[in-house]
Amino acid sequence: LIDTNKCEKGCNDCVTACQTENGWGGENSNEKLSAPEQQAQWIRKVELKDTTTGHTQSLPVMCQHCETAPCVDVCPTTASMKRDDGVVLVDRHLCIGCRFCMMACPYKARSFVHESLTDQKAHAPRGKGCVEACNLCVHKLDAGEGETACSVSCSKGAITVGDLNDENSEIAQQ
C-alpha cells in the first residue's frame, strides 16, 4: 500500500534501499554501460501533475504483484509466475528474454538485463538476457521479517507491506 500523501517529492530512499538490498543499479555495476532508459529499475519515482489544478504528487512505482498478473498470462515458458501468497516472480533459468511480460505490464515495472552482471546478491539472482522486476523482497518475507527494504527505508511511512486477507495485519487495518 502506498500513501501518496506521505510520499515526499525528491525523496528516493525507497529506490536506494531496493538497489542496496537486491544489488541492481549500483555505481560500479556493468549496468552503467547500458543507456539510462535500459538500466534496471525495480522501483522508480515519478512525479504526477494534475493539469487542471497544478497539484503534484510523488509516487513510487514498482511491480504491483497483480491479482491477475498479465505478465504471467503472456509468458510462454512460465518463467513469470505467481506464488500461492500472491508474490509475482521471474525464474531466470526459464526466462528466454522474449520480453512479452514487459509489454504486458501496465506499470512498466519490468526491466531487461542487457549486460553481464557481477557481484550479485545470493537472494536475488539476476542474469544477462533475462527480465526482472520487484520481487517484494521475497527472501525477507520468507524469513518471516514481514517488511521490504523499501517499506523499512521510508521514514514517512508511505509504504506498507502486508496481507490484506489477514485482518490483524497493519495493511488490512489502514
Coordinates of N, CA, C and O in Angstrom, one line a residue:
L1 N 0.9 -1.2 0.0 CA 0.0 0.0 0.0 C 0.9 1.2 0.0 O 1.9 1.3 0.8
I2 N 0.6 2.2 -0.9 CA 1.4 3.4 -0.9 C 0.5 4.6 -0.7 O -0.5 4.8 -1.4
D3 N 0.8 5.3 0.4 CA 0.0 6.5 0.7 C 0.7 7.7 0.0 O 1.8 8.2 0.5
T4 N 0.2 8.1 -1.1 CA 0.9 9.2 -1.9 C 0.9 10.5 -1.1 O 1.7 11.4 -1.4
N5 N 0.0 10.7 -0.1 CA 0.0 11.9 0.7 C 1.2 12.0 1.6 O 1.6 13.1 2.0
K6 N 1.8 10.9 1.9 CA 3.0 10.8 2.7 C 4.3 10.8 1.9 O 5.4 11.1 2.5
C7 N 4.3 10.5 0.7 CA 5.5 10.3 -0.2 C 6.0 11.7 -0.6 O 5.2 12.5 -1.2
E8 N 7.2 12.0 -0.3 CA 7.8 13.3 -0.5 C 8.5 13.5 -1.8 O 9.2 12.5 -2.2
K9 N 8.3 14.6 -2.5 CA 9.0 14.9 -3.7 C 10.5 14.9 -3.5 O 10.9 15.5 -2.5
G10 N 11.2 14.3 -4.3 CA 12.7 14.4 -4.2 C 13.3 13.3 -3.3 O 14.5 13.1 -3.3
C11 N 12.4 12.6 -2.5 CA 12.9 11.6 -1.7 C 13.0 10.3 -2.5 O 12.1 9.9 -3.2
N12 N 14.2 9.7 -2.5 CA 14.4 8.4 -3.2 C 14.9 7.3 -2.3 O 15.6 6.4 -2.7
D13 N 14.6 7.4 -1.0 CA 15.1 6.4 0.0 C 14.6 5.0 -0.4 O 15.4 4.1 -0.2
C14 N 13.4 4.9 -0.9 CA 12.9 3.5 -1.2 C 13.7 3.0 -2.4 O 14.0 1.8 -2.4
V15 N 14.0 3.8 -3.4 CA 14.8 3.3 -4.5 C 16.2 2.9 -4.1 O 16.7 1.8 -4.5
T16 N 16.8 3.7 -3.3 CA 18.2 3.4 -2.8 C 18.2 2.1 -2.0 O 19.1 1.3 -2.2
A17 N 17.2 2.0 -1.1 CA 17.1 0.8 -0.3 C 16.9 -0.5 -1.1 O 17.5 -1.5 -0.9
C18 N 16.1 -0.4 -2.2 CA 15.9 -1.5 -3.1 C 17.2 -1.9 -3.8 O 17.5 -3.1 -3.9
Q19 N 17.8 -0.9 -4.3 CA 19.1 -1.1 -5.0 C 20.1 -1.8 -4.1 O 20.8 -2.8 -4.5
T20 N 20.3 -1.3 -2.9 CA 21.2 -1.9 -2.0 C 20.8 -3.3 -1.6 O 21.7 -4.2 -1.6
E21 N 19.6 -3.5 -1.3 CA 19.1 -4.8 -0.8 C 19.2 -5.9 -1.9 O 19.6 -7.0 -1.7
N22 N 18.9 -5.5 -3.2 CA 18.8 -6.5 -4.2 C 20.0 -6.4 -5.3 O 20.0 -7.3 -6.2
G23 N 20.8 -5.5 -5.1 CA 22.0 -5.4 -5.9 C 21.9 -5.0 -7.4 O 22.6 -5.5 -8.3
W24 N 20.9 -4.1 -7.7 CA 20.8 -3.6 -9.0 C 21.1 -2.1 -9.1 O 21.0 -1.4 -8.1
G25 N 21.6 -1.7 -10.2 CA 21.8 -0.3 -10.5 C 23.0 0.4 -9.7 O 23.0 1.6 -9.6
G26 N 23.9 -0.3 -9.2 CA 25.0 0.3 -8.4 C 25.9 1.1 -9.3 O 26.0 0.9 -10.5
E27 N 26.6 2.0 -8.7 CA 27.5 2.9 -9.4 C 28.6 2.2 -10.1 O 29.1 2.6 -11.2
N28 N 29.1 1.1 -9.5 CA 30.2 0.3 -10.1 C 29.7 -0.9 -10.9 O 30.5 -1.7 -11.4
S29 N 28.4 -1.0 -11.2 CA 27.8 -2.1 -11.9 C 28.1 -2.0 -13.4 O 28.1 -0.9 -13.9
N30 N 28.1 -3.1 -14.1 CA 28.2 -3.1 -15.5 C 26.9 -2.6 -16.1 O 26.9 -2.2 -17.3
E31 N 25.9 -2.5 -15.3 CA 24.6 -1.9 -15.9 C 24.8 -0.5 -16.3 O 24.0 0.0 -17.1
K32 N 25.8 0.2 -15.8 CA 26.0 1.6 -16.2 C 26.5 1.7 -17.6 O 26.5 2.8 -18.2
L33 N 26.9 0.5 -18.2 CA 27.2 0.5 -19.6 C 26.0 0.7 -20.6 O 26.1 1.0 -21.7
S34 N 24.9 0.3 -20.0 CA 23.6 0.4 -20.8 C 23.1 1.9 -20.8 O 23.5 2.7 -19.9
A35 N 22.4 2.2 -21.8 CA 21.7 3.5 -21.9 C 20.8 3.7 -20.7 O 20.3 2.7 -20.2
P36 N 20.7 4.9 -20.2 CA 19.9 5.1 -19.0 C 18.5 4.5 -19.0 O 18.0 4.0 -18.1
E37 N 17.8 4.6 -20.2 CA 16.5 4.1 -20.3 C 16.5 2.6 -20.4 O 15.4 1.9 -20.3
Q38 N 17.6 1.9 -20.4 CA 17.7 0.5 -20.5 C 18.3 -0.1 -19.2 O 18.4 -1.3 -19.1
Q39 N 18.5 0.7 -18.2 CA 19.1 0.2 -16.9 C 17.9 -0.3 -16.1 O 16.8 0.1 -16.2
A40 N 18.3 -1.3 -15.2 CA 17.3 -1.9 -14.4 C 16.7 -0.9 -13.4 O 17.3 0.0 -13.0
Q41 N 15.4 -1.1 -13.2 CA 14.6 -0.3 -12.2 C 13.6 -1.2 -11.6 O 12.5 -1.4 -12.2
W42 N 13.8 -1.7 -10.4 CA 12.8 -2.5 -9.8 C 11.8 -1.6 -9.1 O 10.7 -2.0 -8.8
I43 N 12.2 -0.4 -8.8 CA 11.3 0.7 -8.2 C 11.8 2.0 -8.8 O 13.0 2.2 -8.9
R44 N 10.9 2.9 -9.1 CA 11.3 4.2 -9.6 C 10.3 5.2 -9.0 O 9.2 4.9 -8.6
K45 N 10.7 6.5 -9.0 CA 9.9 7.5 -8.5 C 9.4 8.3 -9.7 O 10.2 8.7 -10.6
V46 N 8.1 8.7 -9.8 CA 7.6 9.5 -10.8 C 6.8 10.7 -10.1 O 6.4 10.6 -9.0
E47 N 6.8 11.8 -10.8 CA 6.1 13.0 -10.3 C 4.8 13.1 -11.2 O 4.9 13.2 -12.4
L48 N 3.7 13.2 -10.6 CA 2.4 13.3 -11.3 C 1.9 14.7 -11.1 O 2.0 15.3 -10.0
K49 N 1.3 15.3 -12.1 CA 0.8 16.6 -12.0 C -0.7 16.6 -12.6 O -0.9 16.2 -13.7
D50 N -1.6 17.1 -11.8 CA -3.0 17.3 -12.3 C -3.0 18.6 -13.1 O -2.8 19.7 -12.5
T51 N -3.1 18.5 -14.4 CA -3.1 19.7 -15.2 C -4.2 20.7 -15.0 O -4.0 21.9 -15.3
T52 N -5.3 20.2 -14.4 CA -6.4 21.2 -14.2 C -6.2 22.0 -12.9 O -6.6 23.2 -12.8
T53 N -5.5 21.4 -11.9 CA -5.3 22.1 -10.6 C -3.8 22.5 -10.4 O -3.6 23.4 -9.6
G54 N -2.9 21.9 -11.1 CA -1.5 22.1 -10.9 C -0.9 21.3 -9.7 O 0.3 21.4 -9.4
H55 N -1.8 20.6 -9.0 CA -1.3 19.8 -7.8 C -0.4 18.7 -8.3 O -0.6 18.0 -9.3
T56 N 0.8 18.5 -7.6 CA 1.7 17.5 -7.9 C 1.8 16.5 -6.8 O 1.6 16.9 -5.6
Q57 N 2.2 15.3 -7.1 CA 2.4 14.2 -6.1 C 3.5 13.4 -6.6 O 3.7 13.1 -7.8
S58 N 4.3 12.9 -5.7 CA 5.4 12.0 -5.9 C 4.9 10.5 -5.7 O 4.1 10.3 -4.7
L59 N 5.3 9.6 -6.5 CA 4.8 8.3 -6.4 C 5.8 7.2 -6.8 O 6.4 7.3 -7.8
P60 N 6.1 6.3 -5.8 CA 7.0 5.2 -6.2 C 6.2 4.2 -7.0 O 5.1 3.9 -6.8
V61 N 6.8 3.7 -8.1 CA 6.2 2.7 -9.0 C 7.1 1.5 -9.0 O 8.3 1.5 -9.3
M62 N 6.4 0.3 -8.8 CA 7.1 -1.0 -8.8 C 6.1 -2.0 -9.2 O 4.9 -1.7 -9.5
C63 N 6.5 -3.2 -9.3 CA 5.6 -4.3 -9.6 C 4.5 -4.3 -8.6 O 4.7 -4.2 -7.4
Q64 N 3.2 -4.4 -9.0 CA 2.1 -4.4 -8.1 C 1.6 -5.8 -7.7 O 0.7 -5.9 -7.0
H65 N 2.3 -6.8 -8.2 CA 2.0 -8.2 -7.9 C 0.5 -8.4 -8.0 O -0.2 -8.8 -7.1
C66 N 0.1 -8.1 -9.3 CA -1.3 -8.1 -9.6 C -2.1 -9.4 -9.3 O -1.5 -10.5 -9.4
E67 N -3.3 -9.3 -8.9 CA -4.1 -10.5 -8.6 C -4.2 -11.4 -9.8 O -4.1 -12.6 -9.8
T68 N -4.5 -10.8 -11.0 CA -4.5 -11.5 -12.3 C -3.4 -10.8 -13.1 O -3.6 -9.9 -13.8
A69 N -2.2 -11.3 -12.9 CA -1.0 -10.7 -13.5 C -0.8 -10.9 -15.0 O -0.7 -12.1 -15.4
P70 N -0.9 -9.9 -15.8 CA -0.8 -10.0 -17.2 C 0.6 -10.6 -17.7 O 0.7 -11.3 -18.6
C71 N 1.6 -10.3 -16.9 CA 2.9 -10.8 -17.2 C 3.0 -12.3 -17.1 O 3.6 -13.0 -17.9
V72 N 2.3 -12.9 -16.2 CA 2.2 -14.3 -16.0 C 1.4 -14.9 -17.2 O 1.8 -16.0 -17.7
D73 N 0.3 -14.3 -17.5 CA -0.6 -14.8 -18.6 C 0.2 -14.9 -19.9 O -0.1 -15.8 -20.7
V74 N 1.1 -14.0 -20.2 CA 1.7 -14.0 -21.6 C 3.0 -14.7 -21.7 O 3.5 -14.9 -22.8
C75 N 3.5 -15.1 -20.5 CA 4.9 -15.8 -20.5 C 4.8 -17.2 -21.2 O 4.1 -18.0 -20.7
P76 N 5.5 -17.4 -22.3 CA 5.5 -18.7 -23.0 C 6.2 -19.8 -22.3 O 6.0 -21.0 -22.6
T77 N 7.0 -19.5 -21.3 CA 7.8 -20.5 -20.6 C 7.5 -20.7 -19.2 O 8.1 -21.5 -18.5
T78 N 6.5 -20.0 -18.6 CA 6.1 -20.0 -17.2 C 7.3 -19.4 -16.3 O 7.3 -19.7 -15.1
A79 N 8.2 -18.7 -16.9 CA 9.2 -18.0 -16.1 C 8.6 -17.0 -15.2 O 9.0 -16.8 -14.1
S80 N 7.6 -16.3 -15.7 CA 6.8 -15.3 -14.9 C 5.8 -16.2 -14.2 O 5.0 -16.8 -14.9
M81 N 5.8 -16.1 -12.9 CA 4.9 -17.0 -12.1 C 4.4 -16.3 -10.9 O 5.0 -15.3 -10.5
K82 N 3.3 -16.8 -10.4 CA 2.7 -16.2 -9.2 C 2.6 -17.2 -8.1 O 2.1 -18.3 -8.3
R83 N 3.2 -16.9 -7.0 CA 3.2 -17.9 -5.9 C 1.9 -17.9 -5.2 O 1.0 -17.0 -5.4
D84 N 1.6 -18.9 -4.4 CA 0.3 -19.0 -3.7 C 0.0 -17.8 -2.8 O -1.1 -17.5 -2.6
D85 N 1.1 -17.2 -2.3 CA 0.9 -16.0 -1.5 C 0.7 -14.7 -2.2 O 0.6 -13.6 -1.7
G86 N 0.7 -14.8 -3.6 CA 0.4 -13.6 -4.4 C 1.7 -12.9 -5.0 O 1.6 -12.0 -5.8
V87 N 2.9 -13.3 -4.5 CA 4.1 -12.7 -5.0 C 4.4 -13.2 -6.4 O 4.4 -14.3 -6.7
V88 N 4.6 -12.2 -7.3 CA 4.9 -12.5 -8.7 C 6.4 -12.5 -8.9 O 7.1 -11.5 -8.5
L89 N 7.0 -13.5 -9.4 CA 8.4 -13.7 -9.6 C 8.8 -14.0 -11.0 O 7.9 -14.5 -11.8
V90 N 10.1 -13.9 -11.3 CA 10.6 -14.4 -12.6 C 11.7 -15.4 -12.3 O 12.6 -15.1 -11.6
D91 N 11.6 -16.6 -12.9 CA 12.6 -17.6 -12.8 C 13.6 -17.4 -13.9 O 13.3 -17.6 -15.1
R92 N 14.8 -16.9 -13.6 CA 15.8 -16.5 -14.6 C 16.3 -17.7 -15.4 O 16.8 -17.6 -16.5
H93 N 16.1 -18.9 -14.8 CA 16.5 -20.1 -15.5 C 15.5 -20.5 -16.6 O 15.9 -21.2 -17.6
L94 N 14.3 -20.1 -16.5 CA 13.3 -20.4 -17.5 C 13.1 -19.2 -18.5 O 12.6 -19.4 -19.6
C95 N 13.5 -18.0 -18.1 CA 13.3 -16.8 -18.9 C 14.1 -16.9 -20.2 O 15.3 -17.1 -20.1
I96 N 13.4 -16.7 -21.3 CA 14.2 -16.7 -22.6 C 14.4 -15.3 -23.2 O 14.9 -15.1 -24.3
G97 N 14.0 -14.3 -22.4 CA 14.2 -12.9 -22.8 C 13.3 -12.4 -23.9 O 13.7 -11.5 -24.6
C98 N 12.1 -13.0 -24.1 CA 11.3 -12.6 -25.2 C 10.6 -11.2 -24.9 O 10.2 -10.5 -25.8
R99 N 10.5 -10.8 -23.6 CA 10.0 -9.6 -23.2 C 8.5 -9.4 -23.4 O 8.0 -8.3 -23.3
F100 N 7.8 -10.5 -23.6 CA 6.3 -10.4 -23.7 C 5.8 -9.8 -22.4 O 4.8 -9.0 -22.4
C101 N 6.3 -10.2 -21.2 CA 5.9 -9.7 -19.9 C 6.1 -8.2 -19.8 O 5.3 -7.6 -19.2
M102 N 7.1 -7.7 -20.3 CA 7.4 -6.3 -20.3 C 6.3 -5.5 -21.0 O 5.9 -4.5 -20.6
M103 N 5.9 -6.0 -22.2 CA 4.9 -5.4 -23.0 C 3.5 -5.5 -22.3 O 2.7 -4.6 -22.4
A104 N 3.3 -6.6 -21.5 CA 2.0 -6.8 -20.9 C 1.8 -6.0 -19.6 O 0.7 -5.7 -19.2
C105 N 2.9 -5.6 -19.0 CA 2.8 -4.9 -17.7 C 2.3 -3.5 -17.8 O 2.9 -2.7 -18.5
P106 N 1.1 -3.2 -17.2 CA 0.6 -1.9 -17.3 C 1.3 -0.8 -16.5 O 1.1 0.4 -16.6
Y107 N 2.3 -1.3 -15.6 CA 3.0 -0.3 -14.8 C 4.4 -0.1 -15.3 O 5.2 0.6 -14.6
K108 N 4.8 -0.7 -16.4 CA 6.2 -0.6 -16.9 C 7.2 -0.9 -15.8 O 8.1 -0.2 -15.6
A109 N 6.9 -2.0 -15.1 CA 7.7 -2.4 -13.9 C 8.7 -3.5 -14.1 O 9.2 -4.0 -13.1
R110 N 8.9 -3.8 -15.3 CA 9.9 -4.9 -15.6 C 11.1 -4.3 -16.4 O 10.9 -3.4 -17.1
S111 N 12.2 -4.9 -16.1 CA 13.5 -4.5 -16.8 C 14.1 -5.7 -17.4 O 13.9 -6.8 -17.0
F112 N 14.9 -5.4 -18.5 CA 15.6 -6.4 -19.2 C 17.1 -6.2 -18.9 O 17.6 -5.1 -19.0
V113 N 17.8 -7.3 -18.6 CA 19.2 -7.2 -18.3 C 20.0 -7.3 -19.6 O 20.0 -8.3 -20.2
H114 N 20.7 -6.2 -19.9 CA 21.4 -6.1 -21.2 C 22.9 -6.5 -21.0 O 23.5 -6.8 -22.0
E115 N 23.4 -6.3 -19.9 CA 24.9 -6.5 -19.7 C 25.1 -7.7 -18.7 O 24.3 -8.1 -17.9
S116 N 26.3 -8.3 -18.9 CA 26.8 -9.3 -17.9 C 26.9 -8.6 -16.5 O 27.3 -7.5 -16.4
L117 N 26.5 -9.4 -15.5 CA 26.5 -8.8 -14.2 C 27.5 -9.5 -13.3 O 27.8 -10.7 -13.4
T118 N 28.0 -8.7 -12.3 CA 28.9 -9.3 -11.3 C 28.5 -8.9 -9.9 O 27.6 -8.0 -9.8
D119 N 29.0 -9.5 -8.9 CA 28.7 -9.1 -7.5 C 27.2 -9.2 -7.2 O 26.7 -8.3 -6.6
Q120 N 26.6 -10.3 -7.6 CA 25.1 -10.4 -7.4 C 24.9 -10.8 -5.9 O 25.7 -11.5 -5.3
K121 N 23.7 -10.5 -5.5 CA 23.3 -11.0 -4.1 C 22.7 -12.4 -4.3 O 22.0 -12.7 -5.2
A122 N 23.1 -13.3 -3.4 CA 22.6 -14.7 -3.4 C 21.1 -14.8 -3.4 O 20.5 -15.7 -4.0
H123 N 20.4 -13.9 -2.7 CA 19.0 -14.0 -2.5 C 18.2 -13.3 -3.7 O 17.0 -13.4 -3.8
A124 N 19.0 -12.7 -4.6 CA 18.3 -12.0 -5.8 C 19.2 -12.3 -7.0 O 19.8 -11.4 -7.6
P125 N 19.2 -13.6 -7.5 CA 20.0 -13.9 -8.7 C 19.4 -13.2 -9.9 O 18.2 -13.1 -10.1
R126 N 20.3 -12.7 -10.7 CA 20.0 -12.0 -12.0 C 20.8 -12.5 -13.1 O 21.8 -13.2 -12.9
G127 N 20.4 -12.3 -14.3 CA 21.2 -12.8 -15.4 C 21.0 -12.0 -16.7 O 19.9 -11.6 -17.0
K128 N 22.1 -11.9 -17.5 CA 22.0 -11.2 -18.8 C 21.0 -11.9 -19.7 O 21.0 -13.2 -19.7
G129 N 20.2 -11.2 -20.4 CA 19.2 -11.8 -21.3 C 17.9 -12.2 -20.6 O 17.0 -12.8 -21.2
C130 N 17.7 -11.8 -19.3 CA 16.5 -12.1 -18.6 C 15.7 -10.8 -18.2 O 16.3 -9.8 -18.1
V131 N 14.5 -11.0 -18.0 CA 13.6 -10.0 -17.5 C 13.6 -10.1 -16.0 O 13.7 -11.2 -15.4
E132 N 13.4 -9.0 -15.3 CA 13.4 -9.0 -13.8 C 12.4 -7.9 -13.4 O 12.1 -6.9 -14.1
A133 N 12.0 -7.9 -12.1 CA 11.1 -6.9 -11.5 C 11.2 -7.0 -10.0 O 11.9 -7.9 -9.5
C134 N 10.6 -6.1 -9.3 CA 10.5 -6.2 -7.9 C 10.1 -7.6 -7.5 O 9.1 -8.1 -8.0
N135 N 10.8 -8.1 -6.5 CA 10.4 -9.5 -6.0 C 9.8 -9.4 -4.6 O 9.6 -10.4 -3.9
L136 N 9.4 -8.2 -4.3 CA 8.8 -7.9 -3.0 C 9.6 -8.4 -1.8 O 9.2 -8.8 -0.8
C137 N 11.0 -8.3 -2.0 CA 11.9 -8.8 -1.0 C 11.5 -10.1 -0.5 O 11.4 -10.3 0.8
V138 N 11.2 -11.0 -1.4 CA 10.6 -12.3 -1.0 C 11.5 -13.1 0.0 O 11.0 -13.8 0.8
H139 N 12.8 -12.9 -0.1 CA 13.7 -13.5 0.9 C 13.5 -13.0 2.3 O 13.6 -13.8 3.2
K140 N 13.1 -11.8 2.4 CA 12.8 -11.2 3.8 C 11.4 -11.7 4.2 O 11.3 -12.1 5.4
L141 N 10.5 -11.8 3.3 CA 9.1 -12.3 3.7 C 9.2 -13.7 4.1 O 8.6 -14.1 5.1
D142 N 9.9 -14.5 3.3 CA 10.0 -16.0 3.6 C 10.8 -16.2 4.9 O 10.5 -17.2 5.5
A143 N 11.6 -15.3 5.3 CA 12.3 -15.4 6.6 C 11.5 -14.9 7.8 O 11.9 -14.9 8.9
G144 N 10.3 -14.5 7.4 CA 9.3 -14.0 8.5 C 9.5 -12.6 8.9 O 9.0 -12.2 9.9
E145 N 10.3 -11.8 8.2 CA 10.6 -10.4 8.6 C 9.3 -9.5 8.3 O 9.2 -8.5 9.0
G146 N 8.5 -9.8 7.4 CA 7.3 -9.1 7.2 C 7.4 -7.7 6.6 O 6.4 -7.0 6.5
E147 N 8.6 -7.3 6.2 CA 8.8 -6.0 5.7 C 9.7 -6.1 4.5 O 10.5 -7.0 4.3
T148 N 9.6 -5.1 3.6 CA 10.5 -5.0 2.4 C 11.5 -3.9 2.7 O 11.3 -3.0 3.6
A149 N 12.6 -3.9 1.9 CA 13.6 -2.8 2.0 C 13.0 -1.4 1.8 O 13.3 -0.5 2.5
C150 N 12.1 -1.3 0.8 CA 11.5 0.0 0.6 C 10.6 0.5 1.7 O 10.6 1.6 2.0
S151 N 9.8 -0.5 2.3 CA 8.9 0.0 3.4 C 9.7 0.3 4.6 O 9.4 1.3 5.3
V152 N 10.8 -0.4 4.9 CA 11.6 -0.1 6.1 C 12.3 1.3 5.9 O 12.4 2.0 6.9
S153 N 12.7 1.6 4.7 CA 13.5 2.8 4.5 C 12.7 4.0 4.5 O 13.2 5.1 4.6
C154 N 11.4 3.9 4.3 CA 10.5 5.1 4.2 C 10.3 5.7 5.6 O 9.5 5.2 6.3
S155 N 10.9 6.8 5.8 CA 10.8 7.5 7.1 C 9.5 8.1 7.4 O 9.1 8.4 8.5
K156 N 8.7 8.3 6.3 CA 7.4 9.0 6.4 C 6.3 7.9 6.5 O 5.1 8.3 6.7
G157 N 6.6 6.6 6.4 CA 5.6 5.6 6.5 C 4.7 5.5 5.3 O 3.5 5.1 5.4
A158 N 5.2 5.9 4.1 CA 4.3 5.9 2.9 C 4.1 4.6 2.3 O 3.1 4.3 1.6
I159 N 5.0 3.6 2.6 CA 4.9 2.2 2.1 C 4.6 1.2 3.2 O 5.4 1.2 4.1
T160 N 3.5 0.5 3.0 CA 3.1 -0.5 4.0 C 3.0 -1.8 3.2 O 2.4 -1.9 2.2
V161 N 3.6 -2.9 3.8 CA 3.5 -4.2 3.2 C 2.8 -5.2 4.1 O 3.0 -5.1 5.3
G162 N 2.0 -6.0 3.6 CA 1.3 -7.0 4.4 C 0.3 -7.8 3.7 O 0.2 -7.7 2.4
D163 N -0.5 -8.6 4.4 CA -1.5 -9.5 3.8 C -2.9 -8.9 4.0 O -3.4 -8.8 5.2
L164 N -3.5 -8.4 3.0 CA -4.8 -7.8 3.1 C -5.9 -8.8 3.6 O -6.9 -8.4 4.2
N165 N -5.6 -10.1 3.4 CA -6.6 -11.1 3.9 C -6.4 -11.4 5.4 O -7.2 -12.2 6.0
D166 N -5.4 -10.9 6.0 CA -5.2 -11.1 7.5 C -5.7 -9.8 8.2 O -5.1 -8.8 8.1
E167 N -6.8 -10.0 8.8 CA -7.5 -8.8 9.4 C -6.7 -8.2 10.5 O -6.9 -7.0 10.9
N168 N -5.7 -8.9 11.1 CA -4.9 -8.3 12.1 C -3.6 -7.6 11.6 O -2.9 -7.0 12.3
S169 N -3.4 -7.7 10.3 CA -2.2 -7.0 9.7 C -2.4 -5.5 9.6 O -3.5 -5.0 9.5
E170 N -1.3 -4.8 9.7 CA -1.3 -3.3 9.6 C -2.0 -2.8 8.3 O -2.8 -1.9 8.3
I171 N -1.7 -3.5 7.2 CA -2.2 -3.1 5.9 C -3.7 -3.3 5.8 O -4.4 -2.4 5.2
A172 N -4.2 -4.3 6.4 CA -5.7 -4.5 6.4 C -6.4 -3.5 7.3 O -7.6 -3.3 7.0
Q173 N -5.8 -3.0 8.3 CA -6.4 -2.0 9.2 C -6.3 -0.6 8.7 O -6.9 0.3 9.3
Q174 N -5.6 -0.3 7.6 CA -5.4 1.1 7.1 C -6.6 1.4 6.2 O -7.2 0.9 5.5

